Coordinates of N, CA and C in Angstrom, one line a residue:
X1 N -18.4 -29.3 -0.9 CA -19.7 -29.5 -0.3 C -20.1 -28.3 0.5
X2 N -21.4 -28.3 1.1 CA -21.4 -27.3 2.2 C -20.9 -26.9 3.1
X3 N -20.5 -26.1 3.9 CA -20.0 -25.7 4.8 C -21.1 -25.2 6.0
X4 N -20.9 -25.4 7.6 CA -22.0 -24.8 8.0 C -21.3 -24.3 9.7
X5 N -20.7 -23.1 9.7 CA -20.6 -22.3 10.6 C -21.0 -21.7 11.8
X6 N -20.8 -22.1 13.2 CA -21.5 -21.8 14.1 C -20.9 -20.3 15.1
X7 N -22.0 -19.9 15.3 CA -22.0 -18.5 16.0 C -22.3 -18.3 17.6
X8 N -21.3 -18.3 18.1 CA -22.6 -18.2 20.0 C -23.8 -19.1 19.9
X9 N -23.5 -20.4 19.3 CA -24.4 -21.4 19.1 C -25.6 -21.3 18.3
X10 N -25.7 -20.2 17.2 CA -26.4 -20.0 16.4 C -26.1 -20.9 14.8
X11 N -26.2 -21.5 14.3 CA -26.0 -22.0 13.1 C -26.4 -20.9 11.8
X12 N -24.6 -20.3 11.5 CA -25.0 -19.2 10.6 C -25.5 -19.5 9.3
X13 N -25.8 -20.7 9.2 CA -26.2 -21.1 7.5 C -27.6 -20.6 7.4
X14 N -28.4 -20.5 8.0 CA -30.0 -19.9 8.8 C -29.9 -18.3 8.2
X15 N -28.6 -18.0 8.2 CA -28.9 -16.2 7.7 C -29.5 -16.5 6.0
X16 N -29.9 -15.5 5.6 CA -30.0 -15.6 4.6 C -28.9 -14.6 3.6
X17 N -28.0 -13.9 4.1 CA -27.1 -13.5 3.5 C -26.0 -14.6 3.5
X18 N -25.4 -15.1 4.4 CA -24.5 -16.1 4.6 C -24.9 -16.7 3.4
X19 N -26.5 -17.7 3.1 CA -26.7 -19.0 2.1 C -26.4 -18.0 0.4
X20 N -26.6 -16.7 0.7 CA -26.3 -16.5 -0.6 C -24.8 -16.2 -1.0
X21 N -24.1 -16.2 -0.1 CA -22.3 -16.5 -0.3 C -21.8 -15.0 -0.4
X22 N -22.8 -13.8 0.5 CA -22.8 -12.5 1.0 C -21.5 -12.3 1.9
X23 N -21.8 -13.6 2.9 CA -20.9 -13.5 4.1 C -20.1 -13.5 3.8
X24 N -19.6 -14.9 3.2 CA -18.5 -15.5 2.5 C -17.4 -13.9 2.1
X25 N -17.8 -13.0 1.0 CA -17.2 -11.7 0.2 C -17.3 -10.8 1.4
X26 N -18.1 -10.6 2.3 CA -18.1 -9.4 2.9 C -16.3 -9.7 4.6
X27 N -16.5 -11.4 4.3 CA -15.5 -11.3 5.6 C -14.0 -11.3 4.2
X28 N -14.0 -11.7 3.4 CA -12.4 -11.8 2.4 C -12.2 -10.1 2.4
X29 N -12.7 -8.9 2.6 CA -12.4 -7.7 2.6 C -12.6 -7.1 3.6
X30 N -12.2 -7.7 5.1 CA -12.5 -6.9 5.7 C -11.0 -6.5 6.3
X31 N -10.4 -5.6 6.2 CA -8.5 -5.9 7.3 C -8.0 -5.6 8.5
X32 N -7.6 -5.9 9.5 CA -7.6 -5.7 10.8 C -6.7 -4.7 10.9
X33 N -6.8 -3.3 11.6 CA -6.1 -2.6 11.4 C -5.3 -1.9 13.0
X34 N -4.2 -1.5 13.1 CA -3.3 -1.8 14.0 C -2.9 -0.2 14.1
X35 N -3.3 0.7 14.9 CA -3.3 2.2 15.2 C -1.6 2.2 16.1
X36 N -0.6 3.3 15.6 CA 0.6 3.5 16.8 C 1.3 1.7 17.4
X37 N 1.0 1.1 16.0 CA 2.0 -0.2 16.1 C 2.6 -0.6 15.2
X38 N 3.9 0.0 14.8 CA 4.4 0.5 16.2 C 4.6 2.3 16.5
X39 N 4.5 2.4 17.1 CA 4.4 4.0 17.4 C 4.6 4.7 16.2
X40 N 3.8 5.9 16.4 CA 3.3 6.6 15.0 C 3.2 6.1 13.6
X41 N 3.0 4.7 13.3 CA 2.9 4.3 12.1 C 1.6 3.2 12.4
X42 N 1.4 3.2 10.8 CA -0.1 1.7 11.2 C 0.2 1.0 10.1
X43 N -0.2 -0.2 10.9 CA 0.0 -1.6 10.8 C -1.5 -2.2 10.1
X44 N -1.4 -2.7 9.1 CA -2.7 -2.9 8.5 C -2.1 -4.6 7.7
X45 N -3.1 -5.6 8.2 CA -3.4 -7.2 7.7 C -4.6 -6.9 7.0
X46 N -3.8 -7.2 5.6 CA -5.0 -7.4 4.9 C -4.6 -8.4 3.2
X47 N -5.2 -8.2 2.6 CA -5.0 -9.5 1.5 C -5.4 -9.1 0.3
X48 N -4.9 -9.5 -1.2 CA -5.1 -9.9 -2.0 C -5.4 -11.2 -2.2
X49 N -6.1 -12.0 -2.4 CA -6.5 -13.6 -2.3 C -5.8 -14.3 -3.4
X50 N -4.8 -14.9 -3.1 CA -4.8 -16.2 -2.2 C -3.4 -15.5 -0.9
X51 N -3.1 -14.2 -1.2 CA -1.4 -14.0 -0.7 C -2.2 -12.9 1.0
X52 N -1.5 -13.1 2.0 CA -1.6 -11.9 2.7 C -0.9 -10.9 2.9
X53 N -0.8 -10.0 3.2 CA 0.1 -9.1 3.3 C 0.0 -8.2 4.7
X54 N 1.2 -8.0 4.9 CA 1.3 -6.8 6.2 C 2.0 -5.2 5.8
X55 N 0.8 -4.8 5.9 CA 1.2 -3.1 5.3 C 1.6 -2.2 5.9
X56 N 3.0 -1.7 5.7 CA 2.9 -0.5 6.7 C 2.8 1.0 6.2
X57 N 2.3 1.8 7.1 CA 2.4 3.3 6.5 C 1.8 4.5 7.4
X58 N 2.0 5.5 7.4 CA 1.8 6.4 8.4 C 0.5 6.5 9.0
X59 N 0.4 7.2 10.7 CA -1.2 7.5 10.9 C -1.7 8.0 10.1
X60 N -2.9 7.9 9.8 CA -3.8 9.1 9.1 C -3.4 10.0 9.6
X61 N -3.1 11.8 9.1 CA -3.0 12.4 9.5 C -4.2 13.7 9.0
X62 N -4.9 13.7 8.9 CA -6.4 14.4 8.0 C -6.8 16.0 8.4
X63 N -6.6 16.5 7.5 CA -6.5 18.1 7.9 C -8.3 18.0 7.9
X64 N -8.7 18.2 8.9 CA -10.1 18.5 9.6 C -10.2 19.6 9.5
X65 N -12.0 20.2 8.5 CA -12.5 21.1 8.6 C -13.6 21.2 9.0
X66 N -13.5 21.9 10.6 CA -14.9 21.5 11.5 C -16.0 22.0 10.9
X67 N -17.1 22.1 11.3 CA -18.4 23.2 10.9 C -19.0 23.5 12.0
X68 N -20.2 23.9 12.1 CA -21.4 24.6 13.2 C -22.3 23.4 13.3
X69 N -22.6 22.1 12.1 CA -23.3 21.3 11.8 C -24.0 20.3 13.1
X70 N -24.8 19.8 13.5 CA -25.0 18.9 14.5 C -25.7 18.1 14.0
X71 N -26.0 16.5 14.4 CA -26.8 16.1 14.0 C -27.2 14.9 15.5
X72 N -28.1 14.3 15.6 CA -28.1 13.6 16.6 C -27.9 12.2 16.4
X73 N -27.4 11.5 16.9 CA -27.2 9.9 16.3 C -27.0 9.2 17.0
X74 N -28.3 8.2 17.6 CA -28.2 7.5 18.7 C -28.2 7.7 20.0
X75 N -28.6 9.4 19.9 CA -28.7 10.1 21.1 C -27.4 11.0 21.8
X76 N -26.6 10.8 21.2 CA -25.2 11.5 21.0 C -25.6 12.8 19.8
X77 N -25.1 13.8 21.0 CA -25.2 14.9 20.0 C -23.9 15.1 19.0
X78 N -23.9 15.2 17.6 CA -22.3 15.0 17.1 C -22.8 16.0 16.2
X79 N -20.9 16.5 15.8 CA -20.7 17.8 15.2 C -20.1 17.3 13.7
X80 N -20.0 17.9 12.9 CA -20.0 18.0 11.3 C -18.3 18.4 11.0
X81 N -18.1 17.4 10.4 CA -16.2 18.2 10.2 C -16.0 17.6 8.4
X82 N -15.5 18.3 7.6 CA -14.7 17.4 6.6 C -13.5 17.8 6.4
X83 N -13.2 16.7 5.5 CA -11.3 16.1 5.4 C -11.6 15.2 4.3
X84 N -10.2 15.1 4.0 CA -9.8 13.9 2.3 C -8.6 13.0 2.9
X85 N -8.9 12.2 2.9 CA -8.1 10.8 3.3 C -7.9 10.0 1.8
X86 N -6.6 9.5 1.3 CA -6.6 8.5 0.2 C -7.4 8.5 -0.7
X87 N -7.4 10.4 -1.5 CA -8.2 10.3 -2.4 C -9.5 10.8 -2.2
X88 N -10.2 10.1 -1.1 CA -11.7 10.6 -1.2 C -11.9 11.8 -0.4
X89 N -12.9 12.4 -0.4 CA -13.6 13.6 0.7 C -14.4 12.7 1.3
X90 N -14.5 13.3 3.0 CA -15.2 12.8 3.7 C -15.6 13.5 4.2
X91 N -17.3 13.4 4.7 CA -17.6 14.2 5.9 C -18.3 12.9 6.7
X92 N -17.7 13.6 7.8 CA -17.8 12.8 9.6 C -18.4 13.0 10.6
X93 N -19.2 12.6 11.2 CA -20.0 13.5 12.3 C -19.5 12.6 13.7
X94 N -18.5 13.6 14.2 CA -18.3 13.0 15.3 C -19.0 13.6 17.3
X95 N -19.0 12.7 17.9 CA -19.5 13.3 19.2 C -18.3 13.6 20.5
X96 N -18.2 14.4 21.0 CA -17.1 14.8 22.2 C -17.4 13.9 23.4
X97 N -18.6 13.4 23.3 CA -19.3 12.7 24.8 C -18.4 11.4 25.0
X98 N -18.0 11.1 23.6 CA -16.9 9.9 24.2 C -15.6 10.0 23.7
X99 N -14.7 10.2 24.5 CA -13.6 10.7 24.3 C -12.5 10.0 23.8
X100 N -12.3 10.0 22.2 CA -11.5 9.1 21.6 C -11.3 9.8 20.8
X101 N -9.8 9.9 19.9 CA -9.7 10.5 18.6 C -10.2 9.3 17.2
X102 N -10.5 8.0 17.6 CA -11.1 6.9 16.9 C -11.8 6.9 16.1
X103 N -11.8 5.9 14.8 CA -13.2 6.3 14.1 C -13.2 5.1 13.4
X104 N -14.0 4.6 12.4 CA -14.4 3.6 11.8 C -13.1 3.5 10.3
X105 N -12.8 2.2 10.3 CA -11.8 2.4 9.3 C -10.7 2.5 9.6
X106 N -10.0 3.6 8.9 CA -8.4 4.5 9.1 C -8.8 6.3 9.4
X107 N -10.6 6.3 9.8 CA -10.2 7.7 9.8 C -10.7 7.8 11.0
X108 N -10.3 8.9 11.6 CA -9.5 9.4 12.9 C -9.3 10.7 12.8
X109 N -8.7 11.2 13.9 CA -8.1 12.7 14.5 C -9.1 13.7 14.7
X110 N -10.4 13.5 15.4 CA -11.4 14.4 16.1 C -11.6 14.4 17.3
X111 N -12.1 15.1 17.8 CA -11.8 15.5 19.2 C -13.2 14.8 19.5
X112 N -13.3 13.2 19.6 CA -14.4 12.8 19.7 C -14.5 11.4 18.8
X113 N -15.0 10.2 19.1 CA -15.7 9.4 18.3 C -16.7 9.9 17.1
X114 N -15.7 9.3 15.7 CA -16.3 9.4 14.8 C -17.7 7.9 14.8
X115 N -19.1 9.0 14.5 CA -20.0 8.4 14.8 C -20.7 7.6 13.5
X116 N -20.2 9.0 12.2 CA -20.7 8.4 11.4 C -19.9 8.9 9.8
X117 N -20.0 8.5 9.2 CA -18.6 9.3 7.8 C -19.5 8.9 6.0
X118 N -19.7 9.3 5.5 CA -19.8 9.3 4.2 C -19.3 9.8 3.5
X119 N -18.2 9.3 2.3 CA -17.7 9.9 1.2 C -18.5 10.7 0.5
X120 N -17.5 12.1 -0.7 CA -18.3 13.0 -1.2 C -19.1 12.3 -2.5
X121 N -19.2 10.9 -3.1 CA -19.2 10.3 -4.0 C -20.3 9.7 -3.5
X122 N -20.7 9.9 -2.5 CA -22.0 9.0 -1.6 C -21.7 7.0 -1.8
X123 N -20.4 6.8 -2.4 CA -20.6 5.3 -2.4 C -20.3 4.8 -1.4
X124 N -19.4 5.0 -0.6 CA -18.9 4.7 0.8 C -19.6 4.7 1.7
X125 N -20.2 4.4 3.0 CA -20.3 5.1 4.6 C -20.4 4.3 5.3
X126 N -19.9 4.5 6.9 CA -20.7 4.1 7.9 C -21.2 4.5 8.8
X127 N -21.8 3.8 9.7 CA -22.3 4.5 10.9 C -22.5 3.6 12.0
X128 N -22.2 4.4 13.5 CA -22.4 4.0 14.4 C -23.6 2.9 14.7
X129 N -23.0 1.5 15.3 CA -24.2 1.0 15.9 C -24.4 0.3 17.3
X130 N -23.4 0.9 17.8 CA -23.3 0.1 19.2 C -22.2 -0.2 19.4
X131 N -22.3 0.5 21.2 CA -20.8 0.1 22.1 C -21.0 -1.3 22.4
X132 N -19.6 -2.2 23.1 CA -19.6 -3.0 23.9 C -18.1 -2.5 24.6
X133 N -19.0 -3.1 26.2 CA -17.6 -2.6 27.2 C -16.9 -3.5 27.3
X134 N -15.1 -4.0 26.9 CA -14.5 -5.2 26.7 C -13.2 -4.5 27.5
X135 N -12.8 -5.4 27.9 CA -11.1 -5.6 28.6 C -10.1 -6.5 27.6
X136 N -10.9 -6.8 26.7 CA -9.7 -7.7 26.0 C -8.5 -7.2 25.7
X137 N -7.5 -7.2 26.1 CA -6.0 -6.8 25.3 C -6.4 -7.2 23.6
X138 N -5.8 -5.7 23.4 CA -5.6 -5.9 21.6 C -4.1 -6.8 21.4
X139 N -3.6 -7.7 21.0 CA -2.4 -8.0 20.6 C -2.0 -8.2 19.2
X140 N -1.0 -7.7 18.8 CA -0.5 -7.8 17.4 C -0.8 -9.4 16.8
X141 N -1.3 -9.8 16.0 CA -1.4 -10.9 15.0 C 0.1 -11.6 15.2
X142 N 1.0 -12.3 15.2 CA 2.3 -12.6 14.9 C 2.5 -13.4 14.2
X143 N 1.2 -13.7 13.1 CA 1.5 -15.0 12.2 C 2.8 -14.6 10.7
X144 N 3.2 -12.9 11.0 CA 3.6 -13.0 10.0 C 5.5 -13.8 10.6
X145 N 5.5 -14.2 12.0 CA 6.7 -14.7 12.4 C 6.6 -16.4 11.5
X146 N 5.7 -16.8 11.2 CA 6.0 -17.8 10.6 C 5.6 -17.6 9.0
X147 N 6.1 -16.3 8.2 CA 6.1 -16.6 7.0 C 4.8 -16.5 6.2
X148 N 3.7 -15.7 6.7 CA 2.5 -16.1 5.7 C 2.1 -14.6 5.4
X149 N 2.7 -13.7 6.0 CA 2.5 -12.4 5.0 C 3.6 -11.8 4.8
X150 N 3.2 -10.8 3.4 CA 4.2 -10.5 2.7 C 4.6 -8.7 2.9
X151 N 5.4 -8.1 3.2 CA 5.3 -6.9 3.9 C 5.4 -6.5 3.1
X152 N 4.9 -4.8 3.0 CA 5.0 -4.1 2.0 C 4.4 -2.7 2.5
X153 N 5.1 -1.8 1.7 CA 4.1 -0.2 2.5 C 2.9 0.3 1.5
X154 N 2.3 1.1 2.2 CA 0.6 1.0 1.9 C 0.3 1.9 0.7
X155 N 1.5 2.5 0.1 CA 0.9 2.9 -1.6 C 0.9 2.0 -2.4
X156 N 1.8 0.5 -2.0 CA 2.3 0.0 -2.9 C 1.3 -1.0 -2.8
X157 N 0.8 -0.8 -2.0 CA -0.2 -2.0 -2.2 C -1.8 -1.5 -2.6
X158 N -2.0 -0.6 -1.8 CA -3.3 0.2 -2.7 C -3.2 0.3 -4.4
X159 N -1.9 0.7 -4.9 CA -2.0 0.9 -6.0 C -2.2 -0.9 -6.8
X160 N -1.5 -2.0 -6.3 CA -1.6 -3.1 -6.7 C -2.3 -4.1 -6.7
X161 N -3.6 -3.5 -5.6 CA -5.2 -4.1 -5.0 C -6.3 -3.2 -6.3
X162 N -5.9 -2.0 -6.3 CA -6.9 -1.6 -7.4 C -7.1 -2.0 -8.7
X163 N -5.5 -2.3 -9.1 CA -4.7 -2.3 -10.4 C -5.8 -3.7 -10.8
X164 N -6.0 -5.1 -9.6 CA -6.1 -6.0 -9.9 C -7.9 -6.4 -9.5
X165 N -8.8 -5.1 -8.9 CA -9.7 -5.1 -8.8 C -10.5 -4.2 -9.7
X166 N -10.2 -3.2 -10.3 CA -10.3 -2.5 -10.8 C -10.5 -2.9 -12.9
X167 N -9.9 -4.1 -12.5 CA -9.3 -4.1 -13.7 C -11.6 -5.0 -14.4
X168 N -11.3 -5.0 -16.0 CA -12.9 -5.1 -16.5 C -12.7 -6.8 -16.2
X169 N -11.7 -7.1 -16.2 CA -11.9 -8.9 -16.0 C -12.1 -9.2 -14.9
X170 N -12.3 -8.4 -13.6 CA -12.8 -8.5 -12.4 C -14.0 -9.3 -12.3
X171 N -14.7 -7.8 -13.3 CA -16.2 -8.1 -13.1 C -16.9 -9.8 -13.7
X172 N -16.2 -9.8 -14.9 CA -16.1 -10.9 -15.2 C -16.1 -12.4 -14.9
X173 N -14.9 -12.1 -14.2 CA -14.3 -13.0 -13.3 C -13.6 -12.4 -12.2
X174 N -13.9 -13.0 -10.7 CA -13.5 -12.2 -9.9 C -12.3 -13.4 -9.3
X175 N -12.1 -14.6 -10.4 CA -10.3 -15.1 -9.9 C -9.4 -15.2 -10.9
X176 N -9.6 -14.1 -12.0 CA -9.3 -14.0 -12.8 C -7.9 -14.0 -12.9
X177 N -7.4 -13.8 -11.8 CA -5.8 -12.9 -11.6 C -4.9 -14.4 -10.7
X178 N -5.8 -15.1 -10.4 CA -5.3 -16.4 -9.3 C -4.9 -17.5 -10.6
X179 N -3.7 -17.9 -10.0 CA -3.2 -18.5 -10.9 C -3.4 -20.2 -10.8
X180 N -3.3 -21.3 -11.8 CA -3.7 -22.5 -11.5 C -3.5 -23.3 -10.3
X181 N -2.4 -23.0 -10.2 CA -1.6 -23.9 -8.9 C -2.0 -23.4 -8.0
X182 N -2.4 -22.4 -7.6 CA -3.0 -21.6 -6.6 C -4.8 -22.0 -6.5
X183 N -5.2 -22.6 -7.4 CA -7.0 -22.6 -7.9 C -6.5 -24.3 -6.9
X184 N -5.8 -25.1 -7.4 CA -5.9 -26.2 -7.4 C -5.9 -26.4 -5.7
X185 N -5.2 -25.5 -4.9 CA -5.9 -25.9 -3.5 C -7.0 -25.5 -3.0
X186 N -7.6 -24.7 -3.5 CA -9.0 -24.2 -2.6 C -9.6 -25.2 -3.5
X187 N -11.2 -25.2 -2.7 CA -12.2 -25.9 -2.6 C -13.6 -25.2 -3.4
X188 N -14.8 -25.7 -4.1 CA -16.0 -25.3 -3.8 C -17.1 -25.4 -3.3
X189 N -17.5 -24.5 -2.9 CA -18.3 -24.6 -1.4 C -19.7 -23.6 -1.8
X190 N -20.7 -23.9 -0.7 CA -21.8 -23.5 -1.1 C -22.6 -23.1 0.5
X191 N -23.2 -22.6 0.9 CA -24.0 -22.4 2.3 C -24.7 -23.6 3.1
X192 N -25.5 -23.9 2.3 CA -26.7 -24.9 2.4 C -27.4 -24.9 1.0
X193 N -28.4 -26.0 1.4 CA -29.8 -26.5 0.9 C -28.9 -27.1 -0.6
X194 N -29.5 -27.8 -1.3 CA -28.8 -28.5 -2.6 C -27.8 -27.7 -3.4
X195 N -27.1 -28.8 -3.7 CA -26.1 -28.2 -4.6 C -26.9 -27.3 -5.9
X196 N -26.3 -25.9 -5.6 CA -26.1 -25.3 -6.9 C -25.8 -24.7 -8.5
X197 N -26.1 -24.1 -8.9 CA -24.8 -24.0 -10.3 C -23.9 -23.7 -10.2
X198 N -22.6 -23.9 -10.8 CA -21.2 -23.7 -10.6 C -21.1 -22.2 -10.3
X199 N -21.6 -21.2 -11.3 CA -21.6 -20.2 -11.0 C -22.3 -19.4 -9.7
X200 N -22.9 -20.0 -8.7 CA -23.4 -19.8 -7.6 C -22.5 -20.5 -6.3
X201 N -22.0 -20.8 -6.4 CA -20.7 -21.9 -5.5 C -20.1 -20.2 -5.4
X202 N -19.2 -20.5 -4.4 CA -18.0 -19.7 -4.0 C -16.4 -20.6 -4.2
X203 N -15.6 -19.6 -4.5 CA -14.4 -20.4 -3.9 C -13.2 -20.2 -2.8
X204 N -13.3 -21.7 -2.0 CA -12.5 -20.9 -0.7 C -11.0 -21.5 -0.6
X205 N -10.1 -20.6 -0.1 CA -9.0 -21.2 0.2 C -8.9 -21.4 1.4
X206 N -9.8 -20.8 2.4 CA -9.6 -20.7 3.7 C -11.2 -20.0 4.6
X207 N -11.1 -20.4 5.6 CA -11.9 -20.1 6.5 C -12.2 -18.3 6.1
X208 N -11.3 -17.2 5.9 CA -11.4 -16.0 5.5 C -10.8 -15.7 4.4
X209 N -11.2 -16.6 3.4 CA -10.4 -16.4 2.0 C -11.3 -16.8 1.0
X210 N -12.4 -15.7 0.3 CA -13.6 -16.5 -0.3 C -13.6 -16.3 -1.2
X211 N -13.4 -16.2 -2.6 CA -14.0 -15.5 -3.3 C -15.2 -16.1 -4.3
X212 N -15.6 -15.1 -4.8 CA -17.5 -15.7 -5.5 C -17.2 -15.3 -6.8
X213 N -17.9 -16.1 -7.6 CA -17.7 -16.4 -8.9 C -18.6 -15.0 -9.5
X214 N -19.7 -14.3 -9.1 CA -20.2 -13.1 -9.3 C -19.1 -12.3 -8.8
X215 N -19.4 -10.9 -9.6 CA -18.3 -9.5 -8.7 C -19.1 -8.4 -9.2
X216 N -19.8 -7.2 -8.4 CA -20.1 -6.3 -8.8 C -18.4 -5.5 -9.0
X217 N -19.0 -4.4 -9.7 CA -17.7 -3.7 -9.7 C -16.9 -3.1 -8.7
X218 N -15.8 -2.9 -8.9 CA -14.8 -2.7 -7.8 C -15.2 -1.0 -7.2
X219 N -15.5 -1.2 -6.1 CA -15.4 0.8 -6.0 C -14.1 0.7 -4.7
X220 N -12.7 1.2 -4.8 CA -12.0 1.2 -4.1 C -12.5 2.1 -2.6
X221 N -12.1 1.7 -1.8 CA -11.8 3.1 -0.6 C -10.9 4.0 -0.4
X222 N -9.8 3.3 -1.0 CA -8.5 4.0 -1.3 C -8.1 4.4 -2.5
X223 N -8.7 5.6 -3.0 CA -8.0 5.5 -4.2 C -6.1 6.0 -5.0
X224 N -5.6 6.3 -3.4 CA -4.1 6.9 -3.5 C -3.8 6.3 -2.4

């Protein structure tokens, strides 16, 4: 049946991305990522659906090529640098005004908040949209102490996330790869307003585990 999600007391079924089962795909890919945990290595939760996994593998280490470039972004004056991270080229425009080697993603190592980054393929980017000032302690996830992800290091899993997104039965079917016994616990689910056609339902196994019976094509971020 439907499901209907509340936000800082907002009822998110009201979006109109959420009712089209946007939200749903945009939170199953998103993975929490764990910078120098534990020291000089990163720690990355993330998933192939229905399995999770805990990935390990080195900091980014990104040979940065600054430029003269500036650009203004949100009132932050930021400078022009490129580098190739996993495959892709990037260029990044980061600002010095806030002092972090930080950036959006896994890329990192500027003398400055990366503000904003687009691949040389233009499919990729993001950009800056706003600080918040927070004290929350970051703490490690520890659900993998009770068994629910599967470790593994981060070529081995990039190559075995593409292998299985990449592949033309994706597009086709985007549970193509999920096997019966595995179908037979999740649920189908829909945002609001009447039930739809089967092919418009989503299917969830979990609160962050969606997947939608449409798939455009896979464009990795990682492609090594």
């Amino acid at each position: 049946g439907k499901v209907d999600f509340a936000k800082d007391g907002y009822p998110m079924w009201k979006n109109r991305n959420y009712q089209e089962g946007e939200w749903f795909e945009r939170q199953s890919n998103i993975p929490t990522i764990y910078i120098n945990y534990p020291e000089g290595e990163m720690t990355t939760l993330d998933k192939i659906i229905p399995q999770w996994y805990e990935v390990h593998g080195a900091v980014p280490a990104i040979d940065w090529k600054m430029t003269d470039d500036t650009l203004n972004i949100s009132g932050y004056i930021c400078h022009k640098a490129v580098g190739k991270y996993a495959g892709r080229k990037w260029t990044a425009w980061y600002t010095e005004d806030i002092a972090t080697t930080a950036g959006p993603w896994k890329l990192r190592g500027l003398p400055g908040l990366i503000m904003k980054a687009v691949d040389a393929d233009n499919i990729h980017s993001f950009e800056f949209c706003g600080l918040q000032n927070r004290k929350d302690k970051i703490g490690f996830n520890e659900l993998e102490q009770m068994h629910l992800y599967t470790k593994t290091d981060q070529r081995k899993f990039i190559k075995n996330r593409n292998k299985v997104f990449t592949s033309k039965r994706y597009v086709q079917d985007p549970r193509y790869y999920i096997t019966e016994d595995d179908l037979k616990d999740a649920v189908e689910m829909w945002a609001a307003g009447p039930e739809p056609a089967p092919e418009d339902k989503v299917t969830v196994f979990s609160r962050d585990m969606v997947v939608p019976k449409k798939a455009h094509v896979y464009q990795p971020l990682e492609l090594e």
